[in-house]
Short mmCIF file of C-alpha atoms in Angstrom, two decimals:
data_model
loop_
_atom_site.label_atom_id
_atom_site.label_comp_id
_atom_site.label_asym_id
_atom_site.label_seq_id
_atom_site.Cartn_x
_atom_site.Cartn_y
_atom_site.Cartn_z
CA LEU A 1 0.15 0.16 0.15
CA THR A 2 1.44 3.35 -1.12
CA SER A 3 0.52 6.47 0.71
CA VAL A 4 0.41 10.01 -0.87
CA TRP A 5 2.16 12.50 1.14
CA LYS A 6 0.46 15.68 1.37
CA MET A 7 2.10 18.88 0.06
CA VAL A 8 3.47 20.92 2.82
CA LYS A 9 5.16 24.47 1.85
CA ILE A 10 7.60 25.59 4.39
CA GLY A 11 9.28 28.67 4.58
CA LEU A 12 13.06 29.33 5.34
CA GLN A 13 12.94 32.63 7.61
CA PHE A 14 16.39 34.92 7.79
CA LYS A 15 17.22 37.15 10.07
CA ALA A 16 20.56 39.34 10.06
CA SER A 17 21.53 42.70 10.98
CA LEU A 18 22.47 44.56 8.14
CA ASP A 19 25.13 47.71 8.05
CA GLY A 20 25.18 49.49 4.68
CA VAL A 21 24.41 46.65 2.50
CA THR A 22 20.92 45.90 1.52
CA ASN A 23 19.07 43.71 -1.22
CA LEU A 24 20.88 40.37 0.19
CA ARG A 25 20.03 37.70 -2.16
CA PRO A 26 20.90 34.34 -3.75
CA ASP A 27 23.53 35.24 -6.68
CA THR A 28 21.91 32.92 -9.20
CA GLU A 29 19.64 30.02 -10.09
CA GLU A 30 22.55 27.70 -9.20
CA PHE A 31 22.71 29.05 -5.63
CA ARG A 32 22.69 25.81 -3.34
CA TRP A 33 20.34 25.83 -0.39
CA TYR A 34 22.36 23.64 2.13
CA LEU A 35 19.27 21.68 4.37
CA LYS A 36 19.06 19.00 7.21
CA LEU A 37 16.28 17.05 6.54
CA ARG A 38 13.49 15.25 8.79
CA CYS A 39 11.46 12.43 7.31
CA ALA A 40 8.02 12.89 8.13
CA ASN A 41 7.16 9.19 8.44
CA CYS A 42 9.77 7.85 11.11
CA GLY A 43 11.46 11.14 12.23
CA GLU A 44 15.17 10.60 11.18
CA VAL A 45 17.04 13.21 10.19
CA THR A 46 19.68 13.05 7.61
CA GLU A 47 23.34 13.44 8.90
CA LYS A 48 24.93 14.98 6.01
CA TRP A 49 23.59 18.30 4.37
CA ASN A 50 21.44 17.74 1.52
CA TYR A 51 21.71 20.63 -1.53
CA VAL A 52 18.78 22.05 -3.62
CA ASP A 53 18.80 24.62 -6.22
CA CYS A 54 16.46 25.93 -8.74
CA LEU A 55 17.76 24.27 -11.95
CA GLU A 56 18.29 20.52 -10.62
CA LYS A 57 15.28 18.74 -11.13
CA GLN A 58 14.72 14.80 -10.52
CA PRO A 59 12.00 12.42 -11.41
CA LEU A 60 9.61 11.50 -9.05
CA LYS A 61 8.57 7.73 -8.60
CA GLY A 62 5.72 6.81 -10.63
CA GLY A 63 6.33 9.65 -13.45
CA ARG A 64 4.33 12.03 -11.14
CA GLY A 65 6.55 15.14 -12.06
CA THR A 66 9.81 16.45 -10.92
CA ALA A 67 11.41 18.11 -7.69
CA SER A 68 14.49 19.78 -6.73
CA LEU A 69 15.34 16.67 -4.47
CA VAL A 70 14.17 13.37 -4.30
CA SER A 71 15.47 11.03 -1.44
CA LYS A 72 15.17 7.97 0.02
CA CYS A 73 15.06 7.87 3.79
CA LYS A 74 17.67 5.43 5.34
CA MET A 75 15.99 4.57 8.24
CA CYS A 76 12.32 3.78 6.54
CA ALA A 77 13.40 3.56 3.05
CA ARG A 78 10.11 5.88 2.27
CA GLU A 79 10.81 8.17 -0.96
CA ASN A 80 10.70 11.92 -0.07
CA SER A 81 10.59 15.07 -2.05
CA LEU A 82 11.37 18.66 -1.70
CA ASP A 83 11.29 21.39 -4.51
CA VAL A 84 12.58 25.04 -4.36
CA LEU A 85 9.78 27.45 -5.43
CA GLU A 86 11.55 29.86 -7.32
CA ASP A 87 9.24 32.50 -7.65
CA SER A 88 9.49 32.29 -3.78
CA ILE A 89 12.95 33.53 -3.48
CA VAL A 90 13.09 37.21 -2.02
CA PRO A 91 15.88 39.73 -0.93
CA TYR A 92 16.52 40.57 2.66
CA ASN A 93 16.90 44.40 2.80
CA ILE A 94 17.99 46.75 5.35
CA GLU A 95 14.30 47.31 6.22
CA ASP A 96 14.40 44.00 6.99
CA SER A 97 17.29 44.28 9.41
CA GLU A 98 16.69 42.36 12.67
CA SER A 99 13.50 40.98 11.81
CA PHE A 100 12.73 37.50 10.52
CA LYS A 101 11.49 37.46 6.84
CA THR A 102 10.73 34.61 4.54
CA VAL A 103 13.17 34.55 1.86
CA VAL A 104 12.26 31.32 0.05
CA VAL A 105 9.86 28.62 0.28
CA PHE A 106 10.21 25.09 -0.03
CA ASP A 107 7.45 22.20 -1.16
CA CYS A 108 7.89 19.51 0.82
CA ARG A 109 6.40 15.92 0.43
CA GLY A 110 7.16 13.68 3.41
CA THR A 111 10.36 15.58 4.63
CA GLU A 112 10.71 18.89 6.08
CA PRO A 113 13.92 21.12 6.72
CA VAL A 114 15.20 21.37 10.03
CA ASP A 115 18.40 23.21 9.60
CA PHE A 116 20.00 25.61 6.89
CA ASP A 117 23.71 26.53 6.59
CA PRO A 118 23.99 29.79 4.78
CA ARG A 119 27.60 28.96 3.20
CA SER A 120 28.45 31.30 -0.08
CA GLY A 121 26.75 32.36 -2.96
CA PHE A 122 24.95 35.52 -1.70
CA ILE A 123 25.31 38.92 -3.28
CA ALA A 124 24.09 42.43 -1.51
CA ASP A 125 23.79 46.09 -2.63
CA GLY A 126 25.77 48.69 -0.79
CA ASP A 127 22.94 50.77 0.66
CA GLY A 128 23.08 53.93 -0.71
CA SER A 129 25.95 53.21 -3.37
CA THR A 130 26.42 51.49 -6.63
CA THR A 131 28.73 48.84 -5.31
CA THR A 132 27.47 45.47 -5.63
CA PHE A 133 29.11 42.79 -3.21
CA SER A 134 29.32 39.38 -4.86
CA ASN A 135 30.02 35.59 -3.49
CA ILE A 136 29.27 36.56 -0.20
CA ASP A 137 29.91 33.90 2.32
CA LEU A 138 27.81 33.48 5.56
CA GLY A 139 29.05 30.18 6.77
CA SER A 140 30.55 31.75 9.88
CA LYS A 141 27.30 33.60 10.37
CA GLU A 142 28.89 36.90 9.59
CA TRP A 143 30.29 39.13 6.83
CA THR A 144 32.73 42.59 6.54
CA GLU A 145 33.92 44.46 3.88
CA TYR A 146 34.85 47.95 2.40
CA ASP A 147 32.55 50.15 0.42
CA GLU A 148 34.95 51.95 -1.27
CA ARG A 149 32.55 54.19 -3.41
CA ALA A 150 30.56 55.00 0.01
CA ASN A 151 33.92 55.16 2.02
CA ASN A 152 32.08 52.89 4.75
CA PRO A 153 32.84 49.55 6.19
CA VAL A 154 29.78 47.24 5.68
CA SER A 155 28.76 44.24 7.39
CA ILE A 156 26.17 41.45 7.81
CA PHE A 157 26.13 39.57 11.22
CA GLU A 158 23.80 37.91 13.79
CA VAL A 159 22.69 35.47 11.05
CA GLU A 160 20.01 33.36 12.14
CA HIS A 161 17.17 31.32 10.69
CA LYS A 162 14.12 29.37 11.54
CA PHE A 163 11.13 27.50 9.34
CA ILE A 164 7.57 28.02 9.59
CA LYS A 165 4.68 26.30 8.02
CA LEU A 166 3.11 28.22 5.53
#
C-alpha cells in the first residue's frame, strides 16, 4: 500500500543585522540551499547536508513530475521530495534588518527542513551606493567588507534562521 504525502509548504525565515548593505539574495539560480531534512514518516534526520537549487530536477517515482530533491529515507526507505519554489525567493533588505523574513519557500512531500547552512553564493548591494558585493560567504554567520564608493565599512552579522509552515 503506497501512501501519498500531502504537500506542505515550509518557509525559510532569515534574520540578520545589515550595516551598509541591502538587497541580500542568492547570486544565481544555481545557488545551493544547504539543508538537513527530517523524514515525516519516521522522524529520522539526515546526518549530511543536502543541497537543492532551482535548476536541478529529479524525476519522482511513478512519473508524477519532478522535484529539486528526491531522496529515500535511510531508516524507513520512504521516498521523499522537496522542491524550491523559485518565484518565492525574495531579497533581505536593510529595512528587514533584525527581523525574521521568509526568503524562500520549499514544497515538501514526506520531508521537512530542520536546519540551514547559508555558506557562500550570496550577493548584496551597498546601501546608498552603486557597489555590488558578490560571493558573500555567510558560513561563519557574519561577513565584513569595505564599500570604497561610499567610503564605509559594511557588514552582515547575527545571522539566524527558522522554518515556518505556511
